């Protein structure tokens, strides 16, 4: 399966209040020079990582946009935004729609992608037909004053051209999704919408949450191997590797990406029993709907190779809502805290 096909599948999915439980492993004997890592006891059995709020929590309930603003887009265009009263946000992961709500302008969102799926956005029209293809006519019919999008969508250049020809400002952001790129992404959205101060506040909150998640990781301990498995029934099973986005999140919560450690070079690779066994995951990380599509944990255990891994033997499976796990951006800190808590059994 190609990277494009695998990445396209991800849009069917999608990327806590700050709470910190700093901890450490048992202290070494006084005078000991042994600083080798110790194994971290991970909770056995399946667990679900949950955010404390189904909807993104705005950093400001009523930000006042300072317009007009002119920005340079990721595709090197200069775009001037004079009105943000009708925003359409589109990408594979729901990143922009989530950011609009978290910045406090959710009431201005008039069109969204299928991955922007939290309750507060449920009544907003979806304009990505089939999950990933954006319908230019449907977008234009919404009379947007600005469109936020990126190259993660198929035919993004064509869409931008059609909307620009219709006189609609289109702000194209970076299609990359990593924890490290979150701050720049949030600031870019806030700047384009004329609310840079809200962007700074959202970045500060997100960074604080990521720091809290990292503080939950036991010190001087082995990093558990975590395999991200994407599933849509037993006929579609994909193992994450370098550049999947999940690898960045796994690293943030103190794990090592099992696919990368096993030598994968592609972001997504069709799952085989041999590949899964070779990756030797201590934990399997999945999207909730994906886990359900294979029959839950019991069904997952029947997939060849799963029961032969440390994760399978101890039924150590963590799932998280499809619209949250890889959304990145405004909820990256929330997701990291929820995963760290669940991974290490923190209260």
PDB file of N, CA, C and O in Angstrom, residues 235-296:
ATOM      1  N   UNK A 235      -9.216  -6.925   7.224  1.00  0.00           N
ATOM      2  CA  UNK A 235      -8.670  -6.825   5.872  1.00  0.00           C
ATOM      3  C   UNK A 235      -7.800  -5.603   5.665  1.00  0.00           C
ATOM      4  O   UNK A 235      -7.147  -5.478   4.617  1.00  0.00           O
ATOM      5  N   UNK A 236      -7.771  -4.704   6.609  1.00  0.00           N
ATOM      6  CA  UNK A 236      -6.965  -3.500   6.483  1.00  0.00           C
ATOM      7  C   UNK A 236      -6.257  -3.241   7.807  1.00  0.00           C
ATOM      8  O   UNK A 236      -6.817  -2.663   8.739  1.00  0.00           O
ATOM      9  N   UNK A 237      -5.018  -3.685   7.876  1.00  0.00           N
ATOM     10  CA  UNK A 237      -4.211  -3.531   9.082  1.00  0.00           C
ATOM     11  C   UNK A 237      -2.880  -2.909   8.686  1.00  0.00           C
ATOM     12  O   UNK A 237      -2.185  -3.416   7.796  1.00  0.00           O
ATOM     13  N   UNK A 238      -2.531  -1.810   9.346  1.00  0.00           N
ATOM     14  CA  UNK A 238      -1.335  -1.056   8.999  1.00  0.00           C
ATOM     15  C   UNK A 238      -0.508  -0.799  10.251  1.00  0.00           C
ATOM     16  O   UNK A 238      -1.048  -0.434  11.300  1.00  0.00           O
ATOM     17  N   UNK A 239       0.802  -0.984  10.131  1.00  0.00           N
ATOM     18  CA  UNK A 239       1.723  -0.736  11.237  1.00  0.00           C
ATOM     19  C   UNK A 239       2.431   0.592  11.004  1.00  0.00           C
ATOM     20  O   UNK A 239       2.977   0.843   9.935  1.00  0.00           O
ATOM     21  N   UNK A 240       2.398   1.466  12.010  1.00  0.00           N
ATOM     22  CA  UNK A 240       3.042   2.765  11.898  1.00  0.00           C
ATOM     23  C   UNK A 240       4.549   2.660  11.995  1.00  0.00           C
ATOM     24  O   UNK A 240       5.101   1.772  12.649  1.00  0.00           O
ATOM     25  N   UNK A 241       5.226   3.582  11.324  1.00  0.00           N
ATOM     26  CA  UNK A 241       6.681   3.647  11.345  1.00  0.00           C
ATOM     27  C   UNK A 241       7.140   5.082  11.414  1.00  0.00           C
ATOM     28  O   UNK A 241       6.385   5.979  11.825  1.00  0.00           O
ATOM     29  N   UNK A 242       8.361   5.372  10.965  1.00  0.00           N
ATOM     30  CA  UNK A 242       8.878   6.745  11.052  1.00  0.00           C
ATOM     31  C   UNK A 242       8.083   7.707  10.177  1.00  0.00           C
ATOM     32  O   UNK A 242       7.840   7.439   9.009  1.00  0.00           O
ATOM     33  N   UNK A 243       7.649   8.817  10.768  1.00  0.00           N
ATOM     34  CA  UNK A 243       6.895   9.810  10.026  1.00  0.00           C
ATOM     35  C   UNK A 243       5.398   9.601  10.047  1.00  0.00           C
ATOM     36  O   UNK A 243       4.658  10.346   9.399  1.00  0.00           O
ATOM     37  N   UNK A 244       4.920   8.638  10.800  1.00  0.00           N
ATOM     38  CA  UNK A 244       3.476   8.379  10.860  1.00  0.00           C
ATOM     39  C   UNK A 244       2.738   9.434  11.678  1.00  0.00           C
ATOM     40  O   UNK A 244       1.528   9.579  11.576  1.00  0.00           O
ATOM     41  N   UNK A 245       3.455  10.173  12.485  1.00  0.00           N
ATOM     42  CA  UNK A 245       2.830  11.083  13.436  1.00  0.00           C
ATOM     43  C   UNK A 245       2.684  10.401  14.781  1.00  0.00           C
ATOM     44  O   UNK A 245       2.969  10.990  15.824  1.00  0.00           O
ATOM     45  N   UNK A 246       2.258   9.151  14.753  1.00  0.00           N
ATOM     46  CA  UNK A 246       2.160   8.396  16.000  1.00  0.00           C
ATOM     47  C   UNK A 246       3.532   8.235  16.639  1.00  0.00           C
ATOM     48  O   UNK A 246       3.655   8.211  17.872  1.00  0.00           O
ATOM     49  N   UNK A 247       4.582   8.123  15.815  1.00  0.00           N
ATOM     50  CA  UNK A 247       5.926   7.960  16.360  1.00  0.00           C
ATOM     51  C   UNK A 247       6.340   9.159  17.201  1.00  0.00           C
ATOM     52  O   UNK A 247       6.968   9.019  18.248  1.00  0.00           O
ATOM     53  N   UNK A 248       5.953  10.357  16.762  1.00  0.00           N
ATOM     54  CA  UNK A 248       6.253  11.574  17.513  1.00  0.00           C
ATOM     55  C   UNK A 248       5.524  11.581  18.851  1.00  0.00           C
ATOM     56  O   UNK A 248       6.090  11.949  19.896  1.00  0.00           O
ATOM     57  N   UNK A 249       4.270  11.177  18.828  1.00  0.00           N
ATOM     58  CA  UNK A 249       3.474  11.144  20.054  1.00  0.00           C
ATOM     59  C   UNK A 249       4.006  10.089  21.020  1.00  0.00           C
ATOM     60  O   UNK A 249       4.098  10.319  22.235  1.00  0.00           O
ATOM     61  N   UNK A 250       4.364   8.930  20.491  1.00  0.00           N
ATOM     62  CA  UNK A 250       4.916   7.848  21.321  1.00  0.00           C
ATOM     63  C   UNK A 250       6.199   8.298  22.011  1.00  0.00           C
ATOM     64  O   UNK A 250       6.417   8.037  23.197  1.00  0.00           O
ATOM     65  N   UNK A 251       7.050   8.995  21.272  1.00  0.00           N
ATOM     66  CA  UNK A 251       8.294   9.495  21.855  1.00  0.00           C
ATOM     67  C   UNK A 251       8.014  10.484  22.981  1.00  0.00           C
ATOM     68  O   UNK A 251       8.685  10.480  24.022  1.00  0.00           O
ATOM     69  N   UNK A 252       7.002  11.322  22.796  1.00  0.00           N
ATOM     70  CA  UNK A 252       6.673  12.343  23.792  1.00  0.00           C
ATOM     71  C   UNK A 252       6.256  11.727  25.116  1.00  0.00           C
ATOM     72  O   UNK A 252       6.553  12.275  26.187  1.00  0.00           O
ATOM     73  N   UNK A 253       5.573  10.589  25.072  1.00  0.00           N
ATOM     74  CA  UNK A 253       5.107   9.965  26.309  1.00  0.00           C
ATOM     75  C   UNK A 253       6.076   8.900  26.817  1.00  0.00           C
ATOM     76  O   UNK A 253       5.718   8.051  27.636  1.00  0.00           O
ATOM     77  N   UNK A 254       7.313   8.956  26.349  1.00  0.00           N
ATOM     78  CA  UNK A 254       8.345   8.111  26.925  1.00  0.00           C
ATOM     79  C   UNK A 254       8.489   6.740  26.328  1.00  0.00           C
ATOM     80  O   UNK A 254       9.196   5.891  26.884  1.00  0.00           O
ATOM     81  N   UNK A 255       7.847   6.496  25.191  1.00  0.00           N
ATOM     82  CA  UNK A 255       7.980   5.199  24.539  1.00  0.00           C
ATOM     83  C   UNK A 255       8.905   5.270  23.346  1.00  0.00           C
ATOM     84  O   UNK A 255       9.391   6.344  22.978  1.00  0.00           O
ATOM     85  N   UNK A 256       9.162   4.127  22.737  1.00  0.00           N
ATOM     86  CA  UNK A 256       9.859   4.105  21.464  1.00  0.00           C
ATOM     87  C   UNK A 256       8.946   3.444  20.445  1.00  0.00           C
ATOM     88  O   UNK A 256       8.279   2.445  20.749  1.00  0.00           O
ATOM     89  N   UNK A 257       8.875   4.029  19.272  1.00  0.00           N
ATOM     90  CA  UNK A 257       7.995   3.518  18.239  1.00  0.00           C
ATOM     91  C   UNK A 257       8.490   2.146  17.794  1.00  0.00           C
ATOM     92  O   UNK A 257       9.619   2.004  17.299  1.00  0.00           O
ATOM     93  N   UNK A 258       7.673   1.122  17.976  1.00  0.00           N
ATOM     94  CA  UNK A 258       8.096  -0.251  17.701  1.00  0.00           C
ATOM     95  C   UNK A 258       8.377  -0.475  16.224  1.00  0.00           C
ATOM     96  O   UNK A 258       9.306  -1.197  15.860  1.00  0.00           O
ATOM     97  N   UNK A 259       7.577   0.141  15.346  1.00  0.00           N
ATOM     98  CA  UNK A 259       7.799  -0.019  13.925  1.00  0.00           C
ATOM     99  C   UNK A 259       9.135   0.554  13.502  1.00  0.00           C
ATOM    100  O   UNK A 259       9.891  -0.067  12.736  1.00  0.00           O
ATOM    101  N   UNK A 260       9.455   1.739  13.997  1.00  0.00           N
ATOM    102  CA  UNK A 260      10.742   2.358  13.688  1.00  0.00           C
ATOM    103  C   UNK A 260      11.887   1.528  14.240  1.00  0.00           C
ATOM    104  O   UNK A 260      12.895   1.299  13.562  1.00  0.00           O
ATOM    105  N   UNK A 261      11.741   1.054  15.482  1.00  0.00           N
ATOM    106  CA  UNK A 261      12.792   0.252  16.116  1.00  0.00           C
ATOM    107  C   UNK A 261      13.023  -1.063  15.369  1.00  0.00           C
ATOM    108  O   UNK A 261      14.130  -1.606  15.379  1.00  0.00           O
ATOM    109  N   UNK A 262      11.978  -1.556  14.699  1.00  0.00           N
ATOM    110  CA  UNK A 262      12.098  -2.808  13.964  1.00  0.00           C
ATOM    111  C   UNK A 262      12.695  -2.622  12.575  1.00  0.00           C
ATOM    112  O   UNK A 262      12.894  -3.589  11.848  1.00  0.00           O
ATOM    113  N   UNK A 263      12.944  -1.367  12.194  1.00  0.00           N
ATOM    114  CA  UNK A 263      13.601  -1.114  10.920  1.00  0.00           C
ATOM    115  C   UNK A 263      12.703  -0.660   9.797  1.00  0.00           C
ATOM    116  O   UNK A 263      13.145  -0.578   8.643  1.00  0.00           O
ATOM    117  N   UNK A 264      11.430  -0.337  10.097  1.00  0.00           N
ATOM    118  CA  UNK A 264      10.556   0.158   9.039  1.00  0.00           C
ATOM    119  C   UNK A 264      11.102   1.494   8.521  1.00  0.00           C
ATOM    120  O   UNK A 264      11.645   2.287   9.281  1.00  0.00           O
ATOM    121  N   UNK A 265      10.940   1.733   7.233  1.00  0.00           N
ATOM    122  CA  UNK A 265      11.386   2.992   6.643  1.00  0.00           C
ATOM    123  C   UNK A 265      10.220   3.843   6.147  1.00  0.00           C
ATOM    124  O   UNK A 265      10.394   5.033   5.883  1.00  0.00           O
ATOM    125  N   UNK A 266       9.042   3.242   6.011  1.00  0.00           N
ATOM    126  CA  UNK A 266       7.863   3.975   5.569  1.00  0.00           C
ATOM    127  C   UNK A 266       6.999   4.354   6.767  1.00  0.00           C
ATOM    128  O   UNK A 266       6.998   3.678   7.795  1.00  0.00           O
ATOM    129  N   UNK A 267       6.235   5.442   6.594  1.00  0.00           N
ATOM    130  CA  UNK A 267       5.351   5.879   7.668  1.00  0.00           C
ATOM    131  C   UNK A 267       4.306   4.825   7.988  1.00  0.00           C
ATOM    132  O   UNK A 267       3.948   4.619   9.150  1.00  0.00           O
ATOM    133  N   UNK A 268       3.806   4.140   6.968  1.00  0.00           N
ATOM    134  CA  UNK A 268       2.794   3.114   7.166  1.00  0.00           C
ATOM    135  C   UNK A 268       3.124   1.904   6.299  1.00  0.00           C
ATOM    136  O   UNK A 268       3.426   2.046   5.119  1.00  0.00           O
ATOM    137  N   UNK A 269       3.046   0.727   6.893  1.00  0.00           N
ATOM    138  CA  UNK A 269       3.366  -0.511   6.199  1.00  0.00           C
ATOM    139  C   UNK A 269       2.271  -1.527   6.495  1.00  0.00           C
ATOM    140  O   UNK A 269       1.817  -1.645   7.633  1.00  0.00           O
ATOM    141  N   UNK A 270       1.856  -2.262   5.481  1.00  0.00           N
ATOM    142  CA  UNK A 270       0.850  -3.310   5.703  1.00  0.00           C
ATOM    143  C   UNK A 270       1.332  -4.261   6.784  1.00  0.00           C
ATOM    144  O   UNK A 270       2.483  -4.722   6.766  1.00  0.00           O
ATOM    145  N   UNK A 271       0.458  -4.556   7.726  1.00  0.00           N
ATOM    146  CA  UNK A 271       0.829  -5.374   8.872  1.00  0.00           C
ATOM    147  C   UNK A 271       0.909  -6.841   8.487  1.00  0.00           C
ATOM    148  O   UNK A 271      -0.003  -7.395   7.868  1.00  0.00           O
ATOM    149  N   UNK A 272       2.003  -7.467   8.840  1.00  0.00           N
ATOM    150  CA  UNK A 272       2.154  -8.916   8.693  1.00  0.00           C
ATOM    151  C   UNK A 272       2.483  -9.492  10.062  1.00  0.00           C
ATOM    152  O   UNK A 272       2.983  -8.780  10.945  1.00  0.00           O
ATOM    153  N   UNK A 273       2.213 -10.779  10.238  1.00  0.00           N
ATOM    154  CA  UNK A 273       2.522 -11.391  11.525  1.00  0.00           C
ATOM    155  C   UNK A 273       4.023 -11.336  11.794  1.00  0.00           C
ATOM    156  O   UNK A 273       4.454 -11.068  12.920  1.00  0.00           O
ATOM    157  N   UNK A 274       4.824 -11.535  10.733  1.00  0.00           N
ATOM    158  CA  UNK A 274       6.276 -11.498  10.912  1.00  0.00           C
ATOM    159  C   UNK A 274       6.745 -10.105  11.326  1.00  0.00           C
ATOM    160  O   UNK A 274       7.582  -9.950  12.217  1.00  0.00           O
ATOM    161  N   UNK A 275       6.192  -9.092  10.662  1.00  0.00           N
ATOM    162  CA  UNK A 275       6.591  -7.730  10.987  1.00  0.00           C
ATOM    163  C   UNK A 275       6.195  -7.339  12.396  1.00  0.00           C
ATOM    164  O   UNK A 275       6.954  -6.667  13.104  1.00  0.00           O
ATOM    165  N   UNK A 276       5.003  -7.751  12.821  1.00  0.00           N
ATOM    166  CA  UNK A 276       4.544  -7.404  14.158  1.00  0.00           C
ATOM    167  C   UNK A 276       5.383  -8.114  15.213  1.00  0.00           C
ATOM    168  O   UNK A 276       5.796  -7.511  16.214  1.00  0.00           O
ATOM    169  N   UNK A 277       5.664  -9.386  14.994  1.00  0.00           N
ATOM    170  CA  UNK A 277       6.474 -10.142  15.954  1.00  0.00           C
ATOM    171  C   UNK A 277       7.870  -9.541  16.049  1.00  0.00           C
ATOM    172  O   UNK A 277       8.436  -9.402  17.144  1.00  0.00           O
ATOM    173  N   UNK A 278       8.421  -9.150  14.895  1.00  0.00           N
ATOM    174  CA  UNK A 278       9.758  -8.558  14.874  1.00  0.00           C
ATOM    175  C   UNK A 278       9.800  -7.242  15.646  1.00  0.00           C
ATOM    176  O   UNK A 278      10.813  -6.908  16.270  1.00  0.00           O
ATOM    177  N   UNK A 279       8.706  -6.504  15.615  1.00  0.00           N
ATOM    178  CA  UNK A 279       8.691  -5.207  16.298  1.00  0.00           C
ATOM    179  C   UNK A 279       8.625  -5.341  17.813  1.00  0.00           C
ATOM    180  O   UNK A 279       8.880  -4.388  18.537  1.00  0.00           O
ATOM    181  N   UNK A 280       8.250  -6.495  18.321  1.00  0.00           N
ATOM    182  CA  UNK A 280       8.232  -6.819  19.754  1.00  0.00           C
ATOM    183  C   UNK A 280       7.593  -5.717  20.615  1.00  0.00           C
ATOM    184  O   UNK A 280       8.190  -5.238  21.583  1.00  0.00           O
ATOM    185  N   UNK A 281       6.371  -5.331  20.301  1.00  0.00           N
ATOM    186  CA  UNK A 281       5.767  -4.247  21.080  1.00  0.00           C
ATOM    187  C   UNK A 281       5.382  -4.686  22.496  1.00  0.00           C
ATOM    188  O   UNK A 281       4.871  -5.778  22.704  1.00  0.00           O
ATOM    189  N   UNK A 282       5.619  -3.795  23.454  1.00  0.00           N
ATOM    190  CA  UNK A 282       5.124  -4.000  24.810  1.00  0.00           C
ATOM    191  C   UNK A 282       3.676  -3.540  24.921  1.00  0.00           C
ATOM    192  O   UNK A 282       2.937  -3.994  25.795  1.00  0.00           O
ATOM    193  N   UNK A 283       3.295  -2.612  24.012  1.00  0.00           N
ATOM    194  CA  UNK A 283       1.955  -2.032  24.014  1.00  0.00           C
ATOM    195  C   UNK A 283       1.500  -1.856  22.569  1.00  0.00           C
ATOM    196  O   UNK A 283       2.306  -1.495  21.707  1.00  0.00           O
ATOM    197  N   UNK A 284       0.231  -2.132  22.304  1.00  0.00           N
ATOM    198  CA  UNK A 284      -0.373  -1.822  21.016  1.00  0.00           C
ATOM    199  C   UNK A 284      -1.254  -0.596  21.202  1.00  0.00           C
ATOM    200  O   UNK A 284      -2.102  -0.560  22.099  1.00  0.00           O
ATOM    201  N   UNK A 285      -1.058   0.415  20.365  1.00  0.00           N
ATOM    202  CA  UNK A 285      -1.830   1.647  20.407  1.00  0.00           C
ATOM    203  C   UNK A 285      -2.739   1.691  19.191  1.00  0.00           C
ATOM    204  O   UNK A 285      -2.276   1.553  18.058  1.00  0.00           O
ATOM    205  N   UNK A 286      -4.048   1.881  19.427  1.00  0.00           N
ATOM    206  CA  UNK A 286      -5.013   1.853  18.332  1.00  0.00           C
ATOM    207  C   UNK A 286      -6.066   2.936  18.505  1.00  0.00           C
ATOM    208  O   UNK A 286      -6.264   3.464  19.604  1.00  0.00           O
ATOM    209  N   UNK A 287      -6.732   3.255  17.413  1.00  0.00           N
ATOM    210  CA  UNK A 287      -7.904   4.113  17.478  1.00  0.00           C
ATOM    211  C   UNK A 287      -9.098   3.269  17.902  1.00  0.00           C
ATOM    212  O   UNK A 287      -9.193   2.090  17.569  1.00  0.00           O
ATOM    213  N   UNK A 288     -10.000   3.889  18.641  1.00  0.00           N
ATOM    214  CA  UNK A 288     -11.117   3.154  19.227  1.00  0.00           C
ATOM    215  C   UNK A 288     -11.975   2.459  18.174  1.00  0.00           C
ATOM    216  O   UNK A 288     -12.318   1.281  18.318  1.00  0.00           O
ATOM    217  N   UNK A 289     -12.344   3.181  17.117  1.00  0.00           N
ATOM    218  CA  UNK A 289     -13.162   2.566  16.072  1.00  0.00           C
ATOM    219  C   UNK A 289     -12.405   1.460  15.360  1.00  0.00           C
ATOM    220  O   UNK A 289     -12.984   0.459  14.932  1.00  0.00           O
ATOM    221  N   UNK A 290     -11.103   1.634  15.213  1.00  0.00           N
ATOM    222  CA  UNK A 290     -10.294   0.606  14.575  1.00  0.00           C
ATOM    223  C   UNK A 290     -10.267  -0.674  15.394  1.00  0.00           C
ATOM    224  O   UNK A 290     -10.374  -1.782  14.851  1.00  0.00           O
ATOM    225  N   UNK A 291     -10.124  -0.530  16.704  1.00  0.00           N
ATOM    226  CA  UNK A 291     -10.140  -1.701  17.572  1.00  0.00           C
ATOM    227  C   UNK A 291     -11.488  -2.406  17.494  1.00  0.00           C
ATOM    228  O   UNK A 291     -11.572  -3.637  17.413  1.00  0.00           O
ATOM    229  N   UNK A 292     -12.555  -1.623  17.497  1.00  0.00           N
ATOM    230  CA  UNK A 292     -13.895  -2.205  17.405  1.00  0.00           C
ATOM    231  C   UNK A 292     -14.093  -2.926  16.081  1.00  0.00           C
ATOM    232  O   UNK A 292     -14.795  -3.948  16.014  1.00  0.00           O
ATOM    233  N   UNK A 293     -13.455  -2.437  15.017  1.00  0.00           N
ATOM    234  CA  UNK A 293     -13.657  -3.021  13.691  1.00  0.00           C
ATOM    235  C   UNK A 293     -13.073  -4.425  13.544  1.00  0.00           C
ATOM    236  O   UNK A 293     -13.448  -5.157  12.631  1.00  0.00           O
ATOM    237  N   UNK A 294     -12.156  -4.793  14.439  1.00  0.00           N
ATOM    238  CA  UNK A 294     -11.590  -6.146  14.378  1.00  0.00           C
ATOM    239  C   UNK A 294     -12.196  -7.048  15.451  1.00  0.00           C
ATOM    240  O   UNK A 294     -11.708  -8.159  15.687  1.00  0.00           O
ATOM    241  N   UNK A 295     -13.248  -6.571  16.106  1.00  0.00           N
ATOM    242  CA  UNK A 295     -13.902  -7.376  17.130  1.00  0.00           C
ATOM    243  C   UNK A 295     -13.398  -7.123  18.525  1.00  0.00           C
ATOM    244  O   UNK A 295     -13.489  -7.992  19.394  1.00  0.00           O
ATOM    245  N   UNK A 296     -12.854  -5.909  18.756  1.00  0.00           N
ATOM    246  CA  UNK A 296     -12.363  -5.584  20.084  1.00  0.00           C
ATOM    247  C   UNK A 296     -11.081  -6.322  20.414  1.00  0.00           C
ATOM    248  O   UNK A 296     -10.402  -6.874  19.543  1.00  0.00           O
TER     249      UNK A 296
END
